Amino acid sequence: MAIVVGAPTYVLAAGAHDVQAADTPARTTWDSVFTAEQAARGQAAYGRTCSRCHQPALGGADQSPPLTGGGFLSSWNGQTLGDLHDRVRSSMPTDDPGIYSRQDVADVIAYVLSFNGYPSGTSELPVDDGALRAIVWASSKP
Amino acid sequence: MHTSVCRALGLVVACHISAFPQSMHAQQSAAKVRASTAPTAPPFSTKSGEWPSHTGDTRGSRYAPLEQITAANFGTLEVAWRFKTDALGPRPEFKLEGTPLMVGGMLFATAGTRRAVVALDATTGELLWVHSENEGERGAASPRPLSGRGLAYWTDGKQSRIIYITPGYRLVALDARTGARVLSFGDSGAVDLKQNMDLPILPDLVTGEIGYQGAPLVARNVVVVGAAFREGGAPKSYRNNKGDIRGFDVRTGKRLWTFHTIPRKGEPGYDTWLQRSADTAGNTGVWTQITADEELGLVYLPIESPTGDYYGGHRPGNNLYGESLVCLDLQTGVKKWHYQLVHHPIWDFDLAAAPILADITVDGRAIKSVAVPTKQGILYVFDRVSGKPVWPINEQPVEAGDVPGEWYAPTQPIPTKPKPFARNGVMLDDIIDYTPALKEAGLAIASKFKLGPVFTPPIVSKTGGPLATLSQGPTNGGANWAGGSYDPDSHMLYISASNYSPSPLGLVAPAAGTSDMAWVRGIAPPPAGSPRFGGLLVQGLPLLKPPYGTISAINLDNGEFVWQVPHGETPDVVRNHEALKGMTIPRTGQPGYVGTLVTKTLVIAGDPEVTTVAPRPRGAMLRAYDKTSGKEVGAVPMPAPQSGSPLTYTVNGRQYVVVAVSGGPYSGEYIAFRLPAGSTK
C-alpha cells in the first residue's frame, strides 16, 4: 500500500484569516453577537423541532447535515448571518418551511453559534435583516 | 390533456412543457437531439458513451471507459453549461444530490423541492421538458423530501421511459421523449406505492410514514423500489410501518413480488425477533441504491436498521434482516441468501452505500463478488452467487452495554480482509495533537465521553458523565449513499471515506408525551449553573486527528490497499487557525459524502466543503487522480461543494463530466464540464 504524501502542504502564514478583509463589515460572529439567554431559548426551540433531524448534538444524520464541525463552518465562513437567517427561515423545516418566526430563527442561530464555541454577550442577535447582514460568520477568530 | 387527466385524479398539477404553447419547440428540440447523436439504439451502456443507469450500470460501478479527459488536460476543463434548479418547486433547494442519466444526447435528472424531472440537451443544458407533480399535503409530509438522487431509464427499442419516485411515494412512468405520463402504466401513469403493500401504511395515505429518495432500479423489465423513513434517533414509537421491498413490471406497473424485510410469523427469521417483536417493529427498509446482476437475475438489497437507531430493547434478538445484505431473485423476489453485517443493530449502521458487483480473481479462482462499503469503514466482500465471504469473516466478541432494557448481541462479524478503509472507533490516540495545548484541550473534551472501538455500545447519558459513547461512523462517517466505484478492467474498487464525524451516542428518556420508546438519543442536561455540552470542537478545530476525508483504492483480487489519499482541501479553519501559525500541515482532506467516478485513467471527485484559497475564489474543487497511483493530476473550481455523485458521457465526440453542487447558501445546480473547443482530436 502506498500512502500518497505528495499532496500540497501549507505553511500557515501569520495574520491569515478567513474573512476577506476588503469585504469585512465591522462585526463578526466573534464579537459577542448574542446573549446566553437567547441561546437558551434557541436551544429549547431547537429541541422541539430541529433536533428530530439534525440530532441533539447538532451532528446531523444520514439525511440532515451537521450544524457543527468543519463542513458547516466552511459553508458559512464569510457569509452573513442574514444569509443564514434567510436560508433557515425559507427552507426549514422541510415538511413545512416558513413556519418559524424571525425571532425563532434568530434564537436558534444564537444557539448554534453558542454550540460552536462563539462567545455570548449582552446584546441579543437582532431579527432585522439589515442588522443581520452586518454580521459575518468567521470560522476562525480574526 | 395530460393536465386535465391529472386533475381528475385529484393531483393539483403536472406541468410538463408539452402542455404549453411552446411545447412544439421543446419537442422538436428533443427530437433533434436524439436524431443528431449516436448511438440511439439499445442496449445503452457507458462503453458507448451513455450513462443509462444511476451508477452507470445496474451494478454500482460508477465507471465509464472514456478517455478523452485525461491527466494531461483535466485542469483545462471549462464549464459547458450550468442548470440552476431554483424554480423547480416553491422554493430553492440547497441539497441537490442527484446523478443524472444520459441517453441519446438527452440528460435526465431530478431537481428542485418538488422533485421535478427535467430533460436537458446534454451538450448545452437547454431545457427540453419538465415534469412536476404537486402532491400537496402528502408531498409535504414525506419522510424523504426534496429532489432525490435520481431516476431510471428503460427502453424496449420501440418506446423509452423515465421511471422515478415522487416525494409522496408514487412510482411514475414518463415518456422519455416528451415527459408526459405513460398512461398505460399503473393508474394513468403512476403506481401508488403507499398501496400495493401487504400491510396498510398507517395512519393514512397522506401522512403515513414511508417514502424513498433514491433512484428506482430498473433491471431487465423489473422496477425494484426501496422504502425509507424519518431519521430514527428519537422515533415517536417503537411501532412503525415496515419497509418491505417490492418489484414491479416496468411495462404495466403491476406488482410482481414483495420481500418482507421483517419476516412475518411463520417465515424464516421470525424467531430472530424475540417476544414476537417482529409484529411491532418497523423501518428495516432500503433507503440507498439497490443494485442487480442482470445476467444472473439477482438483486442485492442493502437493508437499514429496524425502528430505533440506537436503542433496540423493544426488539430483542438479532433482528433479521436488519443491517443485512439480502440477495433475491430479480423476477420472483424469492430470497437466495442473506448475510447480516450487524447483529441487533443499535449503532445506525444502515447499509448506506450501493452494493458493488465485481467479477474478480482470488488465488486464481474467478469469483462473481459483491462488495458492500459501510458507515463503519469496513468493506464486506461476498461471493454474490453463494453468499459466502470471499475472505473469512469471524464472529468476534463485543462489549455488552448496560442500558436498562437493552438486548445485546454477544458477537459481531468482522472481516479478515480488507482492513477498514476509515476510522471506525474513537480511542485516545485519535484525539487532536497538532500542539500539546490542543491535545490537552482535546483530551479534556474526550474525558466527558466513553471511548472505544467499533461496536462499543451506546450508553445512558449521565449529567456527571460520561455523556455518551463517542463513536465514529453512525452519523456521516465511512461510506454513505454517495457510494464507491469499481473498475472492471483492473478489479480496483475506489471508495471515499468521511473520516471525521464523531457521534455522541447517548440515550435519555424521551420527553413526556413525545415517544413510547424507553430511550431515545440525547445528551443529559448539565448540572445547575454549569455550561452545557458545547460540541466536539477544540478551539474551532476538529476533535480528532486528520485525515478528515480520504479516497482509497483497494485491489479486490487480493483485498489489499493500493493507495489512500486525503481528499479535499485542508479546511479554512485549519489552514488559518491562530494556534497553527507557522506549522506545516499536510493536506488533511475533508469529511463528507463524496461519490467517486472512474474513467479509463482517472478517479474524479469533488470537495465536500468550500474553502478560500488564493488566488481562486471561494468554492470547492473538482479533482482528478491517476487511478493507478492516487496522485492528483488536475483540479477545476466549482462554486459550491459536490453534493451529488458525478457522471460522464460522450456526445458528438466530446466527453462531459456533470456534477451536482449545492450547500450552505448555494442552491442546487448541475454543472457540466468539457474540454475547450478545438482541444480534442
Coordinates of N, CA, C and O in Angstrom, one line a residue, chain A residues 1-20 30 34-36 38-40 43 51-66 68-79 83-84 86-87 90-98 110-111 114-117 139-142, chain B residues 91-92 94-95 97 140-142 144-146 149 213 230-231 233 287 310 348 350 352 375 419 474-476 480-481 500 504 521-523 532-537 540 561-566 569-578 580-587 591 593 609-613 618 629-632 663-665:
Chain A
M1 N 0.8 -1.2 0.0 CA 0.0 0.0 0.0 C 0.9 1.2 0.0 O 1.9 1.3 0.7
A2 N 0.5 2.2 -0.8 CA 1.2 3.4 -0.8 C 0.3 4.5 -0.3 O -0.7 4.8 -0.8
I3 N 0.7 5.2 0.8 CA 0.0 6.3 1.2 C 0.6 7.5 0.5 O 1.8 7.8 0.7
V4 N -0.1 8.1 -0.4 CA 0.5 9.2 -1.2 C 0.6 10.5 -0.3 O -0.4 10.9 0.3
V5 N 1.8 11.0 -0.2 CA 2.0 12.1 0.7 C 2.5 13.3 -0.2 O 2.9 14.3 0.3
G6 N 2.4 13.2 -1.5 CA 2.8 14.3 -2.3 C 1.8 15.4 -2.5 O 2.0 16.3 -3.2
A7 N 0.7 15.3 -1.8 CA -0.3 16.3 -1.9 C 0.2 17.6 -1.3 O 1.1 17.6 -0.5
P8 N -0.3 18.7 -1.8 CA 0.2 20.0 -1.3 C 0.2 20.2 0.2 O -0.7 19.7 0.9
T9 N 1.1 20.9 0.7 CA 1.1 21.2 2.1 C 1.1 22.7 2.2 O 1.4 23.5 1.3
Y10 N 0.8 23.2 3.4 CA 0.7 24.6 3.6 C 1.5 25.1 4.8 O 1.5 24.5 5.8
V11 N 2.2 26.1 4.6 CA 2.9 26.8 5.7 C 1.9 28.0 6.0 O 1.7 28.8 5.2
L12 N 1.5 27.9 7.2 CA 0.4 28.8 7.6 C 1.0 30.2 7.9 O 1.9 30.3 8.7
A13 N 0.5 31.1 7.2 CA 1.0 32.5 7.4 C 0.4 33.2 8.6 O -0.8 33.1 8.8
A14 N 1.3 33.9 9.3 CA 0.8 34.7 10.4 C -0.1 35.8 9.8 O 0.1 36.4 8.8
G15 N -1.2 36.0 10.6 CA -2.1 37.0 10.2 C -3.2 36.6 9.2 O -4.1 37.4 9.0
A16 N -3.1 35.4 8.7 CA -4.1 35.0 7.8 C -5.4 34.7 8.5 O -5.4 34.2 9.6
H17 N -6.5 35.1 7.9 CA -7.8 34.7 8.5 C -8.7 34.5 7.3 O -8.4 34.9 6.2
D18 N -9.9 34.0 7.7 CA -10.8 33.5 6.6 C -11.6 34.6 5.9 O -11.8 34.6 4.7
V19 N -12.0 35.6 6.6 CA -12.9 36.6 6.1 C -12.1 37.5 5.2 O -11.0 38.0 5.6
Q20 N -12.6 37.8 4.1 CA -11.9 38.7 3.2 C -11.9 40.1 3.7 O -12.9 40.7 4.0
W30 N -17.5 36.5 16.2 CA -16.6 36.5 17.4 C -16.9 37.7 18.3 O -16.3 37.8 19.4
F34 N -24.7 37.6 20.5 CA -26.0 37.1 21.1 C -25.8 37.0 22.6 O -24.7 37.1 23.1
T35 N -26.9 36.7 23.2 CA -26.8 36.5 24.7 C -27.0 35.1 25.1 O -27.6 34.3 24.3
A36 N -26.5 34.8 26.3 CA -26.7 33.4 26.8 C -28.2 33.0 26.9 O -28.6 31.9 26.6
Q38 N -30.6 34.2 25.1 CA -31.2 33.9 23.8 C -30.8 32.6 23.3 O -31.6 31.8 22.7
A39 N -29.5 32.2 23.5 CA -29.1 30.9 23.1 C -29.9 29.8 23.8 O -30.2 28.7 23.3
A40 N -30.2 30.0 25.1 CA -31.0 29.0 25.9 C -32.4 28.9 25.2 O -33.0 27.8 25.1
Q43 N -32.0 26.9 22.2 CA -31.8 25.5 22.5 C -33.1 24.8 22.7 O -33.4 23.7 22.2
S51 N -34.0 19.2 16.3 CA -33.2 18.0 16.7 C -33.7 16.7 16.2 O -33.0 15.7 16.1
R52 N -35.0 16.6 15.7 CA -35.5 15.4 15.2 C -34.7 14.9 14.0 O -34.7 13.7 13.7
C53 N -34.2 15.9 13.3 CA -33.4 15.5 12.1 C -31.9 15.8 12.3 O -31.1 15.0 12.0
H54 N -31.6 17.0 12.8 CA -30.2 17.3 13.0 C -29.5 16.7 14.2 O -28.3 16.9 14.4
Q55 N -30.3 16.1 15.1 CA -29.9 15.4 16.2 C -29.5 16.3 17.4 O -29.2 17.5 17.2
P56 N -29.6 15.8 18.6 CA -29.5 16.6 19.8 C -28.1 17.3 19.9 O -28.0 18.4 20.3
A57 N -27.1 16.7 19.4 CA -25.7 17.3 19.5 C -25.4 17.9 18.1 O -24.2 18.1 17.9
L58 N -26.3 18.3 17.4 CA -26.2 19.0 16.1 C -25.3 18.3 15.1 O -24.8 18.9 14.1
G59 N -25.1 17.0 15.3 CA -24.2 16.3 14.4 C -24.8 15.8 13.1 O -24.1 15.2 12.3
G60 N -26.1 16.0 12.9 CA -26.7 15.6 11.7 C -26.9 14.1 11.7 O -26.7 13.4 12.6
A61 N -27.5 13.7 10.5 CA -27.7 12.2 10.3 C -27.7 12.0 8.8 O -27.2 12.9 8.1
D62 N -28.1 10.8 8.4 CA -27.9 10.5 7.0 C -28.5 11.5 6.1 O -28.0 11.7 5.0
Q63 N -29.7 12.0 6.4 CA -30.4 12.9 5.5 C -30.2 14.4 5.9 O -30.7 15.3 5.2
S64 N -29.6 14.7 7.0 CA -29.6 16.0 7.6 C -28.2 16.4 7.9 O -27.5 15.8 8.7
P65 N -27.7 17.5 7.3 CA -26.3 17.9 7.5 C -26.1 18.3 8.9 O -27.0 18.8 9.6
P66 N -24.8 18.2 9.4 CA -24.5 18.6 10.7 C -24.5 20.2 10.8 O -24.3 20.8 9.8
T68 N -22.6 21.7 13.1 CA -21.4 21.9 13.8 C -20.2 21.2 13.0 O -20.5 20.4 12.2
G69 N -19.0 21.6 13.3 CA -17.9 20.9 12.6 C -17.5 21.6 11.4 O -18.0 22.6 11.0
G70 N -16.4 21.0 10.8 CA -15.7 21.7 9.7 C -16.6 22.0 8.5 O -16.5 23.1 7.9
G71 N -17.4 21.1 8.0 CA -18.2 21.3 6.8 C -19.2 22.5 7.0 O -19.4 23.3 6.2
F72 N -19.8 22.5 8.2 CA -20.8 23.5 8.5 C -20.1 24.9 8.6 O -20.6 25.9 8.0
L73 N -19.0 24.9 9.3 CA -18.3 26.1 9.5 C -17.8 26.7 8.1 O -17.8 27.9 7.8
S74 N -17.3 25.8 7.3 CA -16.8 26.2 6.0 C -17.9 26.7 5.1 O -17.7 27.7 4.4
S75 N -19.1 26.1 5.2 CA -20.2 26.6 4.4 C -20.6 28.0 4.7 O -21.0 28.7 3.7
W76 N -20.5 28.4 5.9 CA -20.9 29.7 6.3 C -19.8 30.7 6.5 O -20.1 31.9 6.7
N77 N -18.6 30.3 6.5 CA -17.5 31.2 6.7 C -17.5 32.3 5.6 O -17.6 32.0 4.4
G78 N -17.5 33.5 6.1 CA -17.5 34.6 5.2 C -18.9 35.1 4.7 O -19.1 36.1 4.1
Q79 N -19.9 34.3 5.1 CA -21.3 34.7 4.8 C -21.9 35.5 5.9 O -21.4 35.4 7.1
D83 N -27.7 35.9 5.5 CA -27.8 34.8 4.6 C -28.3 33.5 5.3 O -29.1 32.8 4.8
L84 N -27.7 33.3 6.5 CA -28.0 32.1 7.2 C -29.5 32.2 7.7 O -30.2 31.2 7.6
D86 N -31.9 33.8 6.3 CA -32.8 33.6 5.1 C -32.9 32.1 4.8 O -34.0 31.6 4.5
R87 N -31.8 31.4 4.8 CA -31.7 30.0 4.5 C -32.6 29.2 5.4 O -33.4 28.4 5.0
S90 N -36.4 30.2 5.1 CA -37.1 29.8 3.9 C -37.2 28.3 3.6 O -38.0 27.9 2.8
S91 N -36.3 27.6 4.2 CA -36.2 26.2 3.8 C -36.5 25.2 5.0 O -36.6 24.0 4.7
M92 N -36.6 25.7 6.2 CA -36.8 24.8 7.3 C -38.1 25.0 8.0 O -38.5 26.2 8.1
P93 N -38.7 24.0 8.6 CA -38.4 22.6 8.4 C -38.8 22.1 7.0 O -39.7 22.7 6.4
T94 N -38.3 21.1 6.5 CA -38.5 20.7 5.1 C -40.0 20.3 4.9 O -40.5 20.4 3.8
D95 N -40.7 19.9 5.9 CA -42.1 19.5 5.7 C -43.0 20.6 5.9 O -44.2 20.5 5.6
D96 N -42.6 21.8 6.3 CA -43.5 22.9 6.4 C -42.7 24.2 6.5 O -42.7 24.9 7.5
P97 N -41.9 24.5 5.5 CA -41.0 25.7 5.5 C -41.7 27.0 5.7 O -42.8 27.1 5.2
G98 N -41.1 27.9 6.4 CA -41.7 29.2 6.6 C -42.5 29.4 7.8 O -43.1 30.4 8.1
A110 N -28.6 31.8 17.4 CA -27.8 32.1 18.6 C -27.3 30.8 19.3 O -26.2 30.7 19.8
Y111 N -28.2 29.8 19.4 CA -27.9 28.5 20.0 C -26.8 27.8 19.2 O -25.8 27.3 19.7
S114 N -23.5 29.5 19.8 CA -23.1 29.1 21.2 C -22.5 27.7 21.2 O -21.4 27.4 21.7
F115 N -23.2 26.8 20.5 CA -22.7 25.4 20.5 C -21.4 25.3 19.8 O -20.6 24.4 20.2
N116 N -21.2 26.1 18.8 CA -19.9 26.0 18.1 C -18.8 26.9 18.7 O -17.8 27.1 18.0
G117 N -19.0 27.4 19.9 CA -17.9 28.0 20.6 C -17.8 29.5 20.5 O -16.8 30.1 21.0
S139 N -15.1 31.6 10.6 CA -14.9 30.3 11.3 C -13.6 30.3 12.2 O -13.6 29.6 13.1
S140 N -12.7 31.2 11.8 CA -11.5 31.3 12.7 C -11.6 32.7 13.3 O -12.0 33.7 12.7
K141 N -11.0 32.8 14.5 CA -11.0 34.0 15.3 C -10.1 35.0 14.5 O -8.9 34.7 14.3
P142 N -10.6 36.2 14.1 CA -9.8 37.2 13.4 C -8.6 37.7 14.3 O -8.8 37.7 15.5
Chain B
R91 N -39.7 26.8 -3.6 CA -38.5 27.5 -3.0 C -37.2 26.8 -3.5 O -37.3 25.7 -4.0
P92 N -36.1 27.5 -3.4 CA -34.9 26.8 -3.8 C -34.5 25.7 -2.9 O -34.9 25.6 -1.8
F94 N -31.2 23.5 -1.4 CA -29.8 23.6 -1.1 C -29.1 22.3 -0.9 O -28.0 22.2 -0.3
K95 N -29.7 21.2 -1.3 CA -29.3 19.9 -1.0 C -29.5 19.0 -2.3 O -30.3 18.1 -2.2
E97 N -28.8 16.3 -4.7 CA -27.9 15.1 -4.5 C -28.0 14.1 -5.8 O -27.6 13.0 -5.7
A140 N -45.7 17.1 1.2 CA -45.1 17.9 2.3 C -44.8 16.9 3.5 O -43.8 17.2 4.2
A141 N -45.6 15.9 3.6 CA -45.4 15.0 4.8 C -44.4 14.0 4.5 O -44.1 13.1 5.4
S142 N -43.7 14.0 3.4 CA -42.8 13.0 3.0 C -41.6 12.9 4.0 O -41.0 13.9 4.4
R144 N -38.9 11.6 3.1 CA -37.7 11.8 2.3 C -38.1 12.8 1.2 O -38.4 12.5 0.0
P145 N -38.1 14.1 1.6 CA -38.5 15.2 0.7 C -37.3 15.6 -0.3 O -36.3 15.0 -0.3
L146 N -37.5 16.7 -1.0 CA -36.6 17.3 -1.8 C -36.3 16.5 -3.1 O -37.1 15.6 -3.4
R149 N -32.3 11.5 -5.5 CA -31.0 11.2 -6.1 C -31.0 10.7 -7.5 O -29.9 10.5 -8.1
Q213 N -36.1 8.4 -1.6 CA -35.5 9.5 -2.4 C -34.4 9.0 -3.3 O -33.8 9.8 -4.0
R230 N -38.3 8.4 8.4 CA -37.6 9.5 9.0 C -36.4 9.1 9.8 O -36.2 7.9 10.0
E231 N -35.5 10.1 10.1 CA -34.4 9.7 11.0 C -34.8 9.0 12.2 O -35.9 9.4 12.8
G233 N -33.4 8.4 15.4 CA -32.7 8.5 16.7 C -33.7 8.7 17.8 O -33.5 8.2 18.9
W287 N -33.0 2.5 2.0 CA -33.1 3.9 1.6 C -32.0 4.3 0.6 O -32.0 5.4 0.1
Y310 N -30.7 3.6 17.9 CA -29.7 3.4 18.9 C -30.2 2.7 20.1 O -29.4 2.5 21.1
D348 N -27.0 2.5 14.2 CA -27.4 3.1 13.0 C -26.4 2.8 11.8 O -26.2 3.7 11.0
D350 N -26.9 1.4 9.2 CA -27.6 1.1 8.0 C -26.6 0.7 6.9 O -25.5 1.4 6.7
A352 N -25.5 1.7 3.8 CA -25.9 3.0 3.3 C -25.4 3.2 1.8 O -25.8 4.2 1.2
K375 N -20.8 2.4 6.6 CA -20.5 3.5 7.5 C -19.4 3.2 8.5 O -18.6 4.1 8.9
K419 N -8.7 -4.6 5.3 CA -8.7 -3.8 6.6 C -9.6 -2.6 6.4 O -10.0 -2.2 5.3
P474 N -21.6 6.2 12.7 CA -23.0 6.2 12.6 C -23.6 7.4 11.9 O -24.5 7.3 11.1
T475 N -23.0 8.6 12.3 CA -23.5 9.8 11.7 C -22.5 10.3 10.7 O -21.4 10.8 11.1
N476 N -22.8 10.2 9.4 CA -22.0 10.8 8.4 C -20.6 10.2 8.3 O -19.7 10.9 7.7
N480 N -21.2 6.3 2.6 CA -22.6 6.5 2.7 C -23.3 6.4 1.3 O -22.7 5.8 0.4
W481 N -24.4 7.1 1.1 CA -25.2 6.9 -0.1 C -24.4 7.3 -1.4 O -24.8 6.8 -2.4
Y500 N -14.0 11.9 9.6 CA -14.1 12.7 10.8 C -15.6 13.0 11.0 O -16.2 13.9 10.4
P504 N -21.7 11.4 19.3 CA -22.0 11.0 20.7 C -23.3 10.2 20.8 O -24.4 10.7 20.5
R521 N -32.1 8.9 21.5 CA -30.8 9.6 21.5 C -30.9 11.0 22.1 O -31.8 11.7 21.8
G522 N -29.9 11.3 23.0 CA -29.9 12.6 23.6 C -28.7 12.7 24.5 O -27.9 11.8 24.7
I523 N -28.5 13.9 25.0 CA -27.4 14.2 25.9 C -28.0 14.8 27.2 O -28.9 15.7 27.2
R532 N -23.5 24.1 29.3 CA -24.0 22.8 28.7 C -22.9 22.3 27.7 O -21.9 23.0 27.4
F533 N -23.2 21.1 27.3 CA -22.3 20.4 26.3 C -22.1 21.3 25.1 O -23.0 21.8 24.5
G534 N -20.8 21.6 24.8 CA -20.6 22.6 23.8 C -20.0 22.1 22.5 O -19.3 22.8 21.8
G535 N -20.3 20.8 22.2 CA -19.8 20.3 20.9 C -18.5 19.7 20.9 O -17.8 19.6 22.0
L536 N -18.0 19.3 19.8 CA -16.8 18.5 19.7 C -15.7 19.2 18.9 O -15.0 18.6 18.2
L537 N -15.6 20.5 19.1 CA -14.6 21.3 18.5 C -13.6 21.7 19.6 O -13.9 22.0 20.7
G540 N -12.3 25.5 17.9 CA -12.8 25.5 16.5 C -12.2 24.4 15.6 O -12.7 24.3 14.4
F561 N -4.9 -2.7 0.0 CA -5.0 -1.3 -0.4 C -3.8 -1.1 -1.4 O -2.7 -1.5 -1.1
V562 N -4.1 -0.3 -2.4 CA -3.1 0.1 -3.4 C -2.6 1.5 -3.1 O -1.5 1.9 -3.1
W563 N -3.6 2.3 -2.8 CA -3.3 3.7 -2.3 C -4.4 4.3 -1.5 O -5.6 3.8 -1.6
Q564 N -4.1 5.3 -0.7 CA -5.1 6.0 0.0 C -4.6 7.5 0.1 O -3.4 7.7 0.5
V565 N -5.4 8.4 -0.3 CA -5.0 9.8 -0.3 C -6.1 10.6 0.5 O -7.3 10.3 0.5
P566 N -5.6 11.7 1.2 CA -6.6 12.6 1.7 C -7.3 13.3 0.6 O -6.7 13.7 -0.4
E569 N -9.5 19.9 0.0 CA -8.6 20.9 0.5 C -8.6 20.9 2.0 O -9.6 20.5 2.7
T570 N -7.4 21.3 2.6 CA -7.4 21.5 4.1 C -8.4 22.6 4.4 O -8.4 23.7 3.9
P571 N -9.3 22.3 5.4 CA -10.4 23.3 5.7 C -9.8 24.7 6.1 O -8.7 24.7 6.7
D572 N -10.5 25.7 5.8 CA -10.0 27.1 6.2 C -9.7 27.2 7.7 O -8.7 27.8 8.1
V573 N -10.6 26.5 8.5 CA -10.4 26.7 9.9 C -9.1 26.1 10.4 O -8.5 26.5 11.4
V574 N -8.6 25.1 9.6 CA -7.3 24.5 10.0 C -6.1 25.4 9.4 O -5.2 25.7 10.1
R575 N -6.3 25.7 8.1 CA -5.2 26.5 7.4 C -5.0 27.8 8.1 O -3.9 28.3 8.1
N576 N -6.0 28.4 8.6 CA -5.9 29.8 9.1 C -6.0 29.9 10.7 O -6.1 31.0 11.2
H577 N -5.8 28.8 11.4 CA -6.0 28.8 12.8 C -4.8 29.5 13.5 O -3.7 29.2 13.2
E578 N -5.2 30.3 14.4 CA -4.2 31.1 15.2 C -3.1 30.1 15.8 O -1.9 30.4 15.8
L580 N -2.0 27.4 14.9 CA -1.2 26.6 14.0 C -0.3 27.4 13.1 O 0.3 26.9 12.1
K581 N -0.2 28.7 13.4 CA 0.6 29.6 12.5 C 2.0 29.1 12.5 O 2.6 28.7 13.5
G582 N 2.6 29.1 11.3 CA 4.0 28.7 11.1 C 4.2 27.2 11.0 O 5.3 26.7 10.6
M583 N 3.1 26.4 11.3 CA 3.3 25.0 11.2 C 3.1 24.5 9.7 O 2.3 25.1 9.0
T584 N 3.7 23.4 9.3 CA 3.5 22.8 8.0 C 2.5 21.7 8.2 O 2.8 20.7 8.9
I585 N 1.4 21.8 7.6 CA 0.3 20.8 7.8 C 0.1 20.1 6.4 O -0.3 20.8 5.5
P586 N 0.3 18.8 6.3 CA 0.0 18.1 5.1 C -1.5 18.2 4.8 O -2.3 18.4 5.8
R587 N -1.9 18.1 3.6 CA -3.3 18.2 3.3 C -4.1 17.3 4.2 O -3.8 16.1 4.3
P591 N -14.2 15.9 5.6 CA -15.2 14.9 5.8 C -16.4 15.2 4.9 O -16.6 16.4 4.5
Y593 N -19.9 13.4 2.3 CA -20.4 12.4 1.4 C -19.8 12.7 0.0 O -20.1 13.7 -0.6
E609 N -16.5 20.3 0.9 CA -16.6 21.6 1.6 C -16.0 22.7 0.7 O -15.2 22.5 -0.1
V610 N -16.5 23.9 1.0 CA -15.9 25.1 0.4 C -14.7 25.6 1.2 O -14.6 25.4 2.4
T611 N -13.7 26.1 0.4 CA -12.6 26.8 1.1 C -12.3 28.1 0.3 O -12.8 28.3 -0.8
T612 N -11.4 28.9 0.9 CA -11.0 30.1 0.3 C -9.5 30.1 0.2 O -8.8 30.3 1.2
V613 N -9.0 29.7 -0.9 CA -7.5 29.6 -1.1 C -7.1 30.5 -2.3 O -7.5 30.2 -3.4
R618 N -13.7 31.8 -3.5 CA -14.3 30.9 -2.6 C -15.0 29.8 -3.3 O -15.8 30.1 -4.2
S629 N -2.2 5.4 -9.2 CA -1.2 5.8 -8.2 C -1.9 6.7 -7.1 O -1.3 6.8 -6.0
G630 N -3.0 7.3 -7.4 CA -3.6 8.2 -6.4 C -3.1 9.6 -6.5 O -3.5 10.4 -5.7
K631 N -2.1 9.8 -7.4 CA -1.6 11.2 -7.5 C -2.6 12.1 -8.1 O -3.2 11.8 -9.1
E632 N -2.8 13.3 -7.5 CA -3.7 14.3 -8.0 C -3.1 14.8 -9.3 O -1.9 15.3 -9.3
G663 N -25.1 23.6 -1.2 CA -24.8 23.5 0.2 C -24.6 24.9 0.8 O -24.2 25.9 0.1
G664 N -24.8 25.0 2.1 CA -24.8 26.3 2.8 C -25.7 27.3 2.1 O -26.9 27.0 1.8
P665 N -25.2 28.4 1.6 CA -26.1 29.4 1.0 C -26.3 29.2 -0.5 O -27.0 29.9 -1.2

